[in-house]
Coordinates of C-alpha atoms and ligand atoms in Angstrom, one line a residue:
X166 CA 38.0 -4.5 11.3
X167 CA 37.0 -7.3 9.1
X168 CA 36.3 -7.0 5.5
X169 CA 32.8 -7.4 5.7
X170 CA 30.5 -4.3 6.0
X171 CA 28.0 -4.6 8.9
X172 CA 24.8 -1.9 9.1
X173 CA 23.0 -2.1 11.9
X174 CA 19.2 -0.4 11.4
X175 CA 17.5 1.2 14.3
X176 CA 13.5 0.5 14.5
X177 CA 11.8 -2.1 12.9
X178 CA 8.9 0.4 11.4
X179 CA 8.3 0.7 7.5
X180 CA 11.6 2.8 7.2
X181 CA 13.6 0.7 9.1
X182 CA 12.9 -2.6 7.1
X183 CA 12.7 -0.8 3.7
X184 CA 16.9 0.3 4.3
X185 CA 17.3 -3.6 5.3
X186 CA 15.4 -4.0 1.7
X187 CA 17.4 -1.6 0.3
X188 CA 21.4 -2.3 1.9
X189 CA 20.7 -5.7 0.9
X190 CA 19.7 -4.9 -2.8
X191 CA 22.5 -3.1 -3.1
X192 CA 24.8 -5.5 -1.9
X193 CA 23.6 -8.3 -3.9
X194 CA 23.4 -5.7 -7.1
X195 CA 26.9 -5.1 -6.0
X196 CA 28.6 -8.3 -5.0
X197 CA 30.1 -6.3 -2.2
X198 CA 30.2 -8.3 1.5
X199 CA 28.0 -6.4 3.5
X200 CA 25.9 -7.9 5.8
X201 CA 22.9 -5.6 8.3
X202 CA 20.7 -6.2 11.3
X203 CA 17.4 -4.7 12.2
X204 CA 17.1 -3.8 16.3
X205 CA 13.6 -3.7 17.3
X206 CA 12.5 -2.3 20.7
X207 CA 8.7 -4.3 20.7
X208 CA 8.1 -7.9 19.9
X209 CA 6.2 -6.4 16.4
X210 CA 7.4 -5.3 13.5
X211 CA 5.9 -2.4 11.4
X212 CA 6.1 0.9 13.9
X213 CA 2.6 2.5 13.5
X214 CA 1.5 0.2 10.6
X215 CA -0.7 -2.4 12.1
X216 CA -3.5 -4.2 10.5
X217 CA -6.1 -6.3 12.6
X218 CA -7.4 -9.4 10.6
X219 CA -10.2 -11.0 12.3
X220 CA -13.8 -12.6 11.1
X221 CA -13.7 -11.4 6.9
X222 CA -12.3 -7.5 8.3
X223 CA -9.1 -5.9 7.8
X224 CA -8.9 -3.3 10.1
X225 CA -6.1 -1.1 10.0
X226 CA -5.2 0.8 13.7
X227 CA -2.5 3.5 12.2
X228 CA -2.2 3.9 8.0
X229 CA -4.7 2.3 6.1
X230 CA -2.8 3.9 2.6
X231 CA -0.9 6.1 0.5
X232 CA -0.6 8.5 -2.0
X233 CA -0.2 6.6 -5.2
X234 CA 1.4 9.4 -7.2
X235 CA 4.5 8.6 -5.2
X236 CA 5.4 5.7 -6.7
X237 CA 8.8 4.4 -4.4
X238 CA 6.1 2.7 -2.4
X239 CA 4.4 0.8 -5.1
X240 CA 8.2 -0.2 -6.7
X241 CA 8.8 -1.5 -3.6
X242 CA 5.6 -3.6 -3.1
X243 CA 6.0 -5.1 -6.6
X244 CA 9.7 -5.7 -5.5
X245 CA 8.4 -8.1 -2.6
X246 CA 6.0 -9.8 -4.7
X247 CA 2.8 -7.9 -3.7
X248 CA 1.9 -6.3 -6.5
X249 CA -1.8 -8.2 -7.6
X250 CA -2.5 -7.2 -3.9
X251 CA -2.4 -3.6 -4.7
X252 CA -5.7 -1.9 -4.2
X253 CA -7.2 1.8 -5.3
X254 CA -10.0 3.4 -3.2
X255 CA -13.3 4.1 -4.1
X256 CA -14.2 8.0 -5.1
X257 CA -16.9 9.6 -3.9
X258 CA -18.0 12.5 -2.7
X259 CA -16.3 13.8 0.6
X260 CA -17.8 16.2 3.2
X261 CA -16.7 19.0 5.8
X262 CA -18.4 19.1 8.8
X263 CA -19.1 23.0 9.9
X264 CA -22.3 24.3 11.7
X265 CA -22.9 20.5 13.0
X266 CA -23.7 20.0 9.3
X267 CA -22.2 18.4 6.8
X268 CA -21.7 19.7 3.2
X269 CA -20.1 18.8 0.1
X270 CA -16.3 19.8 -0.9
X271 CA -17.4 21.7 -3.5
X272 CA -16.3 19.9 -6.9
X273 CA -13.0 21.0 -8.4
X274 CA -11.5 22.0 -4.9
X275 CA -7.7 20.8 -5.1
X276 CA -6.7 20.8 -1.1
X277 CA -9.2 23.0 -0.8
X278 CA -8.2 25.5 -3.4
X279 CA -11.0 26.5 -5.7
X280 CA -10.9 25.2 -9.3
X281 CA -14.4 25.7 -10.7
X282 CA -16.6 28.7 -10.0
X283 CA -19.4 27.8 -9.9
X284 CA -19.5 24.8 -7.2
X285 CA -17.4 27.7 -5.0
X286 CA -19.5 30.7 -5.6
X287 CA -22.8 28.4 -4.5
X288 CA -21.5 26.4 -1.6
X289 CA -23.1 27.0 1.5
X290 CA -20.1 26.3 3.2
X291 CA -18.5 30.2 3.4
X292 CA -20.1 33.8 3.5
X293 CA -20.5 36.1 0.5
X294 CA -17.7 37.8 1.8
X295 CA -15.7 35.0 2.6
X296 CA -16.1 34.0 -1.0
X297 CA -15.3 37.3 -2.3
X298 CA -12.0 37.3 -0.1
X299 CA -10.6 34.1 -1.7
X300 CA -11.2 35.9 -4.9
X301 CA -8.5 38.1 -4.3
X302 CA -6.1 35.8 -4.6
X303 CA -6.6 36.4 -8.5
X304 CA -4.8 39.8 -8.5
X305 CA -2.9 39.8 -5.3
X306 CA 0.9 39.8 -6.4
X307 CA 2.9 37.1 -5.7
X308 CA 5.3 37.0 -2.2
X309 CA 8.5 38.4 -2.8
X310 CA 10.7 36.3 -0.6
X311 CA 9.9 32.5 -1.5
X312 CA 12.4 30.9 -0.5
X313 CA 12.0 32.0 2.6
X314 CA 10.3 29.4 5.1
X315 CA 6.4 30.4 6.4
X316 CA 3.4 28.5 7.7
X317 CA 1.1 27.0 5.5
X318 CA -1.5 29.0 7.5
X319 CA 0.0 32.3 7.2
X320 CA 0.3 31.4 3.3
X321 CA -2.9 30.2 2.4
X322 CA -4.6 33.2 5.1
X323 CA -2.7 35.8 2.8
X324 CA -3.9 34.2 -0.7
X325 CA -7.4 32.9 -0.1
X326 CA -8.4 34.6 3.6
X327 CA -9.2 32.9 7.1
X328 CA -12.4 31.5 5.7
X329 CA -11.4 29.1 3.4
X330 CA -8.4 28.1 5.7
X331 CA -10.5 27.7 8.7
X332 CA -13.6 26.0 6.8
X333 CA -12.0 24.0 4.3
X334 CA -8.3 23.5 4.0
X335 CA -7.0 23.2 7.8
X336 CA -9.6 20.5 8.0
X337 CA -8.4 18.4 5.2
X338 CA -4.4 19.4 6.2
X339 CA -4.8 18.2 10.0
X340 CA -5.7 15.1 9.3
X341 CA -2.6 14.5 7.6
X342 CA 0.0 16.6 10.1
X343 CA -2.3 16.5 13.2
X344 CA -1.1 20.0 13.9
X345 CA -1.4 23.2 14.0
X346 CA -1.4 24.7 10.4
X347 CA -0.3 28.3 11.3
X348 CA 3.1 26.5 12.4
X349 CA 3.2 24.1 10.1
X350 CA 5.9 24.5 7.5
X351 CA 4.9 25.1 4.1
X352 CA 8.1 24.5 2.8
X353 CA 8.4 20.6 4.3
X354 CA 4.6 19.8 3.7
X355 CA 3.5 21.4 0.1
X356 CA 6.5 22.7 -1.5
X357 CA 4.4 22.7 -4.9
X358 CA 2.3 25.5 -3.7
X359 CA 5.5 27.8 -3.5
X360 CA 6.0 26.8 -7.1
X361 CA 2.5 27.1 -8.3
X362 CA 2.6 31.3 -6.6
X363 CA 5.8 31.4 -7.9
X364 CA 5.2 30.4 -11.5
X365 CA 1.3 31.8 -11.9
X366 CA 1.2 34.1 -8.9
X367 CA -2.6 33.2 -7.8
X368 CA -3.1 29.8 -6.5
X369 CA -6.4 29.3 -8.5
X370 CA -5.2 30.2 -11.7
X371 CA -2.1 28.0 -11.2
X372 CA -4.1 25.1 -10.2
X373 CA -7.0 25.3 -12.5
X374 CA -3.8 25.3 -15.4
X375 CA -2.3 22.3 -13.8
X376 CA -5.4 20.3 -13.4
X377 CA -5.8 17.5 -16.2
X378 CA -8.3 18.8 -18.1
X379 CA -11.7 16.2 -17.9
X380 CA -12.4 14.6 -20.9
X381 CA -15.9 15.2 -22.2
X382 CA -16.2 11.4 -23.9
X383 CA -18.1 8.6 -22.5
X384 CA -14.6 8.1 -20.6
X385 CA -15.0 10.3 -18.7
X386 CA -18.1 9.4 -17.2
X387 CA -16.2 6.2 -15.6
X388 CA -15.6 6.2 -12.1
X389 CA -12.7 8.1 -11.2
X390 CA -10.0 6.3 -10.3
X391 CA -8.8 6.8 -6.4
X392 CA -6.1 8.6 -5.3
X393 CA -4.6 6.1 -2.8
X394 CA -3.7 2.6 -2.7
X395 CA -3.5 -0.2 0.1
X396 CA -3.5 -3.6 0.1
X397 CA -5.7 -6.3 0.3
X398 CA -4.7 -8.3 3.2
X399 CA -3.7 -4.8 4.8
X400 CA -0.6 -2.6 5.7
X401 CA 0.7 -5.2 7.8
X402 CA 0.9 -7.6 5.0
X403 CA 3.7 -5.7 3.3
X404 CA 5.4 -5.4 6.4
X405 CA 5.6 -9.2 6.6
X406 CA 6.4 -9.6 3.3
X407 CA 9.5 -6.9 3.3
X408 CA 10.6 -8.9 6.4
X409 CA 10.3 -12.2 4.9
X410 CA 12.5 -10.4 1.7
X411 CA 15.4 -10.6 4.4
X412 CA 17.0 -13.6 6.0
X413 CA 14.8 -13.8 9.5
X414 CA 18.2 -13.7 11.4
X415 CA 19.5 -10.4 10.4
X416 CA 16.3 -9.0 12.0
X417 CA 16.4 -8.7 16.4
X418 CA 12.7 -7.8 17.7
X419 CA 12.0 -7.0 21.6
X420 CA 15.8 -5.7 21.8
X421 CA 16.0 -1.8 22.7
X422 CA 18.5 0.2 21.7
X423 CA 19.9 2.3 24.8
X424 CA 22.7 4.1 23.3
X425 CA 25.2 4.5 20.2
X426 CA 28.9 5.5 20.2
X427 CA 31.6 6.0 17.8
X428 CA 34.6 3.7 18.7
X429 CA 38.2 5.0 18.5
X430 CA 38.9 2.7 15.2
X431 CA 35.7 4.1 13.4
X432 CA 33.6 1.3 14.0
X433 CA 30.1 2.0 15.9
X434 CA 29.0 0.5 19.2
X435 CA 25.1 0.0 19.3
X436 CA 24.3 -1.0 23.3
X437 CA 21.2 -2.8 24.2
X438 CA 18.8 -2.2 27.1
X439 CA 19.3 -5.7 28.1
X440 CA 23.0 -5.2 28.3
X441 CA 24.4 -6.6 24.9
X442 CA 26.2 -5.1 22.4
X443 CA 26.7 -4.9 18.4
X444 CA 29.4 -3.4 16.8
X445 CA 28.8 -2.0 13.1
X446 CA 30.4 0.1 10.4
X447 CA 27.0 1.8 9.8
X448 CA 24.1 2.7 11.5
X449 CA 20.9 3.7 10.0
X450 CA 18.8 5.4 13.0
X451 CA 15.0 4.7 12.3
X452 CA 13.5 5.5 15.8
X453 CA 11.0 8.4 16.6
X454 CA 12.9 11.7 17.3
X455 CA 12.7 11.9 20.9
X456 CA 14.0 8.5 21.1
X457 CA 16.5 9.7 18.6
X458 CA 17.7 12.3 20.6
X459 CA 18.5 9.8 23.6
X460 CA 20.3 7.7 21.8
X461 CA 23.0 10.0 20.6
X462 CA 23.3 12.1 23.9
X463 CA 27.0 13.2 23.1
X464 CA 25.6 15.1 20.2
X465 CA 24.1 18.4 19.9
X466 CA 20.9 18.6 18.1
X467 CA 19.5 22.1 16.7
X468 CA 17.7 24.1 19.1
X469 CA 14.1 24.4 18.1
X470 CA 14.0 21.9 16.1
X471 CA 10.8 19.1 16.8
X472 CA 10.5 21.1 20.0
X473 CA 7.2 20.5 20.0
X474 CA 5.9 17.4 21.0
X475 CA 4.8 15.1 18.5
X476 CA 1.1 14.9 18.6
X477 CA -1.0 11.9 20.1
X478 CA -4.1 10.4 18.2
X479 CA -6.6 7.6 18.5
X480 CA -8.4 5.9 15.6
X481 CA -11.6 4.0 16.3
X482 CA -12.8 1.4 13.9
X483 CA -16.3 0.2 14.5
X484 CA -18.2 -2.4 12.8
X485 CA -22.3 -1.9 12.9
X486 CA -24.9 -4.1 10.7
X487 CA -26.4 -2.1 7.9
X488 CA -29.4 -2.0 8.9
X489 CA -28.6 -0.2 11.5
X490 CA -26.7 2.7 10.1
X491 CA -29.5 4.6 8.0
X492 CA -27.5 6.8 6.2
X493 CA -28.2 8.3 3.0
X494 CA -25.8 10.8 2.1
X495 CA -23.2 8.9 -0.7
X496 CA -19.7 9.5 -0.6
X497 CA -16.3 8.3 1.3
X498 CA -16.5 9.9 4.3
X499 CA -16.0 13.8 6.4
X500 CA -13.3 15.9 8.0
X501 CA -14.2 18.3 10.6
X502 CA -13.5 22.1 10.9
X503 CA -12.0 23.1 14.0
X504 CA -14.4 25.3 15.7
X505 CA -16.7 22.6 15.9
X506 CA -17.3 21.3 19.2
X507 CA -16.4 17.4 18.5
X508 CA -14.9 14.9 20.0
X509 CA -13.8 13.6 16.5
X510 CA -11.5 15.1 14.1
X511 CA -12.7 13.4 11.1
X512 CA -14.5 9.9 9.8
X513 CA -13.6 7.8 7.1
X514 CA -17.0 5.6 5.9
X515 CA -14.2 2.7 5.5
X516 CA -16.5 0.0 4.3
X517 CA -17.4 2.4 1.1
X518 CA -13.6 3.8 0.4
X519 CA -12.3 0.5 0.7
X520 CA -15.2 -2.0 -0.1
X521 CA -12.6 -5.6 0.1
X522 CA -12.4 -4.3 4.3
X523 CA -15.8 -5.2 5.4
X524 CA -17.9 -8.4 5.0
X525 CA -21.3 -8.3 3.0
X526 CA -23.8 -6.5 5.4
X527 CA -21.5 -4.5 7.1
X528 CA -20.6 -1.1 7.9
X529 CA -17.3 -0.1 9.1
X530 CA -16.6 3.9 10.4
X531 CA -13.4 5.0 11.2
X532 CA -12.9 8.2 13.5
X533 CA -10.3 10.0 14.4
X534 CA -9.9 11.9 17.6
X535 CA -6.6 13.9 19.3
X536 CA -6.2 17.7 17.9
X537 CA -2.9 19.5 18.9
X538 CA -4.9 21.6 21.2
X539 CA -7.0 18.7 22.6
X540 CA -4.6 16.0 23.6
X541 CA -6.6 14.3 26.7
X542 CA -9.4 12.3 24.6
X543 CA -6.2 10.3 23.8
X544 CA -5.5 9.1 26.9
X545 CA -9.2 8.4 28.0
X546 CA -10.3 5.0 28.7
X547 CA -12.1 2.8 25.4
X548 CA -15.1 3.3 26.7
X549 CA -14.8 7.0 27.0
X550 CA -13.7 7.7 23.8
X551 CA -16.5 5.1 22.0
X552 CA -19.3 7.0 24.2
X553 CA -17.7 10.4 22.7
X554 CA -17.4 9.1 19.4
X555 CA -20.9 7.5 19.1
X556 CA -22.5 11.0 20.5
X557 CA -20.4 13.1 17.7
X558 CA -22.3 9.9 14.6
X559 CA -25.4 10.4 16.2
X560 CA -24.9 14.1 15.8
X561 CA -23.9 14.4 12.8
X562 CA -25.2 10.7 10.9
X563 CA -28.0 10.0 12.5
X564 CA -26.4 6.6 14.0
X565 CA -27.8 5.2 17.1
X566 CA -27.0 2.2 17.2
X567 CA -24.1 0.7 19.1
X568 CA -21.4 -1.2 17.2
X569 CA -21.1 -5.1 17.3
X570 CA -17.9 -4.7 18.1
X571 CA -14.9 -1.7 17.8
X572 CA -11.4 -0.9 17.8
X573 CA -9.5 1.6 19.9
X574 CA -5.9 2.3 18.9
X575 CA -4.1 4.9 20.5
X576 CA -0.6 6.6 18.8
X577 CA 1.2 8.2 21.1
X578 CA 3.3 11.0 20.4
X579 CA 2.9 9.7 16.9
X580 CA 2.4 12.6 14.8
X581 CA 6.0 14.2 14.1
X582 CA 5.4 18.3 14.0
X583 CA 7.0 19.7 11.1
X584 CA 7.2 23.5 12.2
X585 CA 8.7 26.9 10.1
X586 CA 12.3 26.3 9.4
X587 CA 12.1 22.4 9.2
X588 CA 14.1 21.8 5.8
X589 CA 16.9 24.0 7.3
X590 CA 16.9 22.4 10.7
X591 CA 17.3 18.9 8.9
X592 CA 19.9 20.1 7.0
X593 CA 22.2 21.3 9.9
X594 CA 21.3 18.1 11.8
X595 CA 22.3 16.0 8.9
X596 CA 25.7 18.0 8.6
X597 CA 26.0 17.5 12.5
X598 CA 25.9 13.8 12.3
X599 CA 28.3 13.9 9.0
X600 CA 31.0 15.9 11.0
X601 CA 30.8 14.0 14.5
X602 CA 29.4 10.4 13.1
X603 CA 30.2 10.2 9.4
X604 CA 29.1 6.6 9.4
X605 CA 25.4 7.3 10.4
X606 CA 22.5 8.7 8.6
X607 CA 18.9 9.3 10.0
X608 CA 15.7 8.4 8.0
X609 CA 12.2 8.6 8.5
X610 CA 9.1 10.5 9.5
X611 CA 11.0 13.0 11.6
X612 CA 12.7 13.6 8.9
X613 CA 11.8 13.4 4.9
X614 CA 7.8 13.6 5.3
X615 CA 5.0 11.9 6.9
X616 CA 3.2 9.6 4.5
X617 CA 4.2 6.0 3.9
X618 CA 6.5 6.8 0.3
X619 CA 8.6 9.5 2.1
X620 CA 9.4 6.9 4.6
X621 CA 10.4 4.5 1.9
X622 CA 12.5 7.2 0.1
X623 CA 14.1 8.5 3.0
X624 CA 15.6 5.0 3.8
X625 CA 16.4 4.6 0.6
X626 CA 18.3 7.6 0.6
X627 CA 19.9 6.6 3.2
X628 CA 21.3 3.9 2.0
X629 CA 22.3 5.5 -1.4
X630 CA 24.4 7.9 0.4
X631 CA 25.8 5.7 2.5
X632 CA 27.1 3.4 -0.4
X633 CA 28.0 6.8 -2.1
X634 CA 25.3 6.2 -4.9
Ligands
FAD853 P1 7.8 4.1 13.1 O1 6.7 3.3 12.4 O2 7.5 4.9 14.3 O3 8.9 3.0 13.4 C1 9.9 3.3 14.3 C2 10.2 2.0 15.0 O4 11.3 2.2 16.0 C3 9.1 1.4 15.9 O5 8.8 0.1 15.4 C4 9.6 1.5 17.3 O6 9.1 0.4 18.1 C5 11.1 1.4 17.1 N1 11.8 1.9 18.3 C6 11.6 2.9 19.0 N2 12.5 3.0 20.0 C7 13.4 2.1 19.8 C8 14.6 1.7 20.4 N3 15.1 2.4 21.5 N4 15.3 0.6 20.0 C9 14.8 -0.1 18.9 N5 13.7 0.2 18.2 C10 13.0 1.3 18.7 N6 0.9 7.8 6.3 C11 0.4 7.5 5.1 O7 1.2 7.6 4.1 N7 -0.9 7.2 5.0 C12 -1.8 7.2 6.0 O8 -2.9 6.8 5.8 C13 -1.3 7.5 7.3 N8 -2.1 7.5 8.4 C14 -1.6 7.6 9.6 C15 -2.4 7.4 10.7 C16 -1.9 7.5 12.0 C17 -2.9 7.3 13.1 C18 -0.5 7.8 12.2 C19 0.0 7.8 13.6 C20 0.3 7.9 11.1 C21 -0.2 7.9 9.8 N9 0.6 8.0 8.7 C22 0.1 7.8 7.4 C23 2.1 8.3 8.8 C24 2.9 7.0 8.8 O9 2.2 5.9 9.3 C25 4.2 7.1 9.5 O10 4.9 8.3 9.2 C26 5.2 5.9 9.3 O11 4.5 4.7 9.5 C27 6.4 6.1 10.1 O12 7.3 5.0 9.8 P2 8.7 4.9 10.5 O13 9.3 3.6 10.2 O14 9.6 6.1 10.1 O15 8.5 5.0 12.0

């Protein structure tokens, strides 16, 4: 084999183009010959990030941000010259949708877990008793076994009682894991709430001691500053720019990958569903899990693990004039508990979070629909799913108008499942492929986390540890 390194990346999403970013960093860094190609399957880069631009909107169809406390994604923005783009939301009160009515997340809630007393103990939103349940969690004792894997269900159920969970902090989780919390590994999703029971035993003193104290100067009385950040011209406009980072050659769109094999001189064949064929030192395998799975079909994968179908959502971005959406509640938008009987699974007001998205006189709503236990909306025409969608905002907003125009964008099996024993099943895949396929590493949203920054890590890792860093 020639002197020259060759990686070839599977999947042109946000991971995928982030380890180009990242092989080739460390090659120039390096002065090492080592060259890599993207392969990917659709004629469009950026997996499930996909911005619409059209008439002064930016509309986003999958992500529209991330969490800025996890900086890896901002580095990398700045690193592709995108940095003045960078955009925080808007704070503002933000609602939960029970009894077909909306109230306020009572202040000092963090993920739902009660901070301040008083905003708790007077929220409509649970029973006297329910109330007096999540109290316990001040003298219940801490678990005993850790380290050991449970739901974040089962956890929060035992420390703050069904209530809360059910009411206030499955809503807010399932829009980020689209699943079902009382499988949903706490160990994978919110590892710091092991630590917090670990190091303070009840989760509300532990998070009331770890919350920055607010200041009481005139400081304080400025806006909060959001949580998340996107970008100006949109998601996709970081995609384009971490592609243009790259020579445009190394990168192979509306190629498929069919199959990968290790060759008898330790050098990997990648094979094409067109027929071609690249040969590599490396490859870093991108692609959604089930795809994952195909592509390697020599090896053996754990049993159980993301045997459960990734979960299928649709987003639905519509624009209305604002006039026409009389709405006087103030604030960023709801999230709906589950044993309400909606169509929709949450609504961001988009034109208020992210005010640079909508032109002057505008409204734009974004809802969500597809629960793990109601998967056919999904797959119901655009006009279905507007007419179920409109019903649910005239239910709950008031809004009776149609929009002047809207968006459906359907993810299919886009919402990786991270169940009880995740980290562990990771682990022994991870030691499957370094035993059988040494040169190969798997990054990801199967994988390292969900959100946009554990993407960009994980393919950094990848690369790290394939350049022994
Ligand atoms: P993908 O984006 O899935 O990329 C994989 C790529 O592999 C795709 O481009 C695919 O076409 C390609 N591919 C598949 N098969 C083949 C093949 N055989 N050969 C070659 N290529 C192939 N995260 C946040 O941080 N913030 C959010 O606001 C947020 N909102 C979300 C909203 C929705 C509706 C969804 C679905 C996800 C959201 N996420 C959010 C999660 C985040 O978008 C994803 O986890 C992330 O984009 C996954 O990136 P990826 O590159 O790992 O995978």
């Amino acid at each position: 084999m020639s002197e020259r390194k060759h990686v070839i990346i599977l999947g042109g999403g946000i991971t995928g183009l982030a380890a180009a970013f990242y092989v080739q960093k460390y090659a120039k860094e390096t002065g090492k010959s080592i060259t890599f190609s993207v392969i990917e399957a659709s004629n469009r880069l950026g997996g499930k990030i996909d911005t619409i631009k059209e008439d002064g909107f930016v509309l986003e169809r999958g992500p529209d941000s991330y969490l800025a406390r996890k900086t890896v994604m901002t580095e990398l923005v700045k690193d592709v010259g995108l940095g003045d783009d960078l955009v925080s939301n808007e704070t503002g009160q933000a609602y939960i949708l029970h009894n077909m009515k909306l109230h306020p997340i009572p202040e000092g809630a963090v993920m739902g877990i009660p901070t301040k007393v008083m905003p708790f103990a007077t929220t409509p939103l649970f029973s006297v008793a329910g109330k007096a349940r999540a109290g316990l969690d001040l003298v219940l004792p801490k678990r005993k076994d850790s380290q050991q894997d449970i739901s974040v269900g089962h956890f929060f159920r035992r420390r703050l009682g069904d209530e809360v969970v059910d009411r206030l902090i499955e809503p807010l989780l399932s829009g980020i894991y689209a699943g079902r919390i009382d499988r949903l590994s706490l160990q994978s999703t919110f590892p710091q709430f092991v630590e917090t029971e670990k190091k303070y035993r009840s989760l509300i003193l532990g998070m009331k001691k770890t919350q920055p104290k607010q200041e009481k100067t005139p400081i304080a009385k400025k806006k909060k500053k959001g949580a998340f950040l996107t970008l100006k011209g949109g998601l996709s406009s970081f995609i384009e720019a971490l592609s243009k980072a790259v020579p445009e050659e190394n990168i192979k769109t509306g190629v498929s990958v069919k199959a990968v094999e290790l060759l008898e001189d330790g050098a990997y064949s990648v094979m094409m569903e067109d027929g071609s064929v690249m040969t590599g030192d490396n490859v870093i395998v991108t692609t959604p899990y089930p795809i994952t799975k195909k592509l390697f079909s020599k090896t053996v994968f754990p049993a159980g693990f993301h045997d459960t179908k990734p979960t299928s959502v649709a987003t639905v971005a519509m624009s209305f004039n604002e006039e026409d959406v009389n709405f006087s509640l103030d604030g960023t938008g709801f999230v709906i508990a589950k044993s309400e009987k909606t169509s929709i699974t949450a609504c961001t007001w988009t034109s208020r979070k992210w005010p640079h998205t909508t032109p002057k006189g505008k409204v734009v709503l974004r809802c969500y629909v597809g629960r793990a236990e109601d998967q056919d909306i999904v797959h119901q025409s655009d006009e279905v799913i507007l007419e179920k969608v409109l019903d649910d905002l005239k239910k709950i907003m008031g809004v009776d108008s149609h929009p002047e125009f809207y968006h459906v964008s359907r993810m299919i099996d886009s919402m990786p499942q991270y169940e009880v024993g995740h980290k562990e099943h990771v682990k022994k895949l991870r030691t499957a492929f370094q035993n059988e396929l040494p040169g190969v590493r798997l990054a990801g949203a199967p994988y390292d986390g969900v959100g946009l920054p554990d993407c960009v890590n994980s393919a950094k890792e990848a690369v790290d540890s394939l350049f022994n860093r």
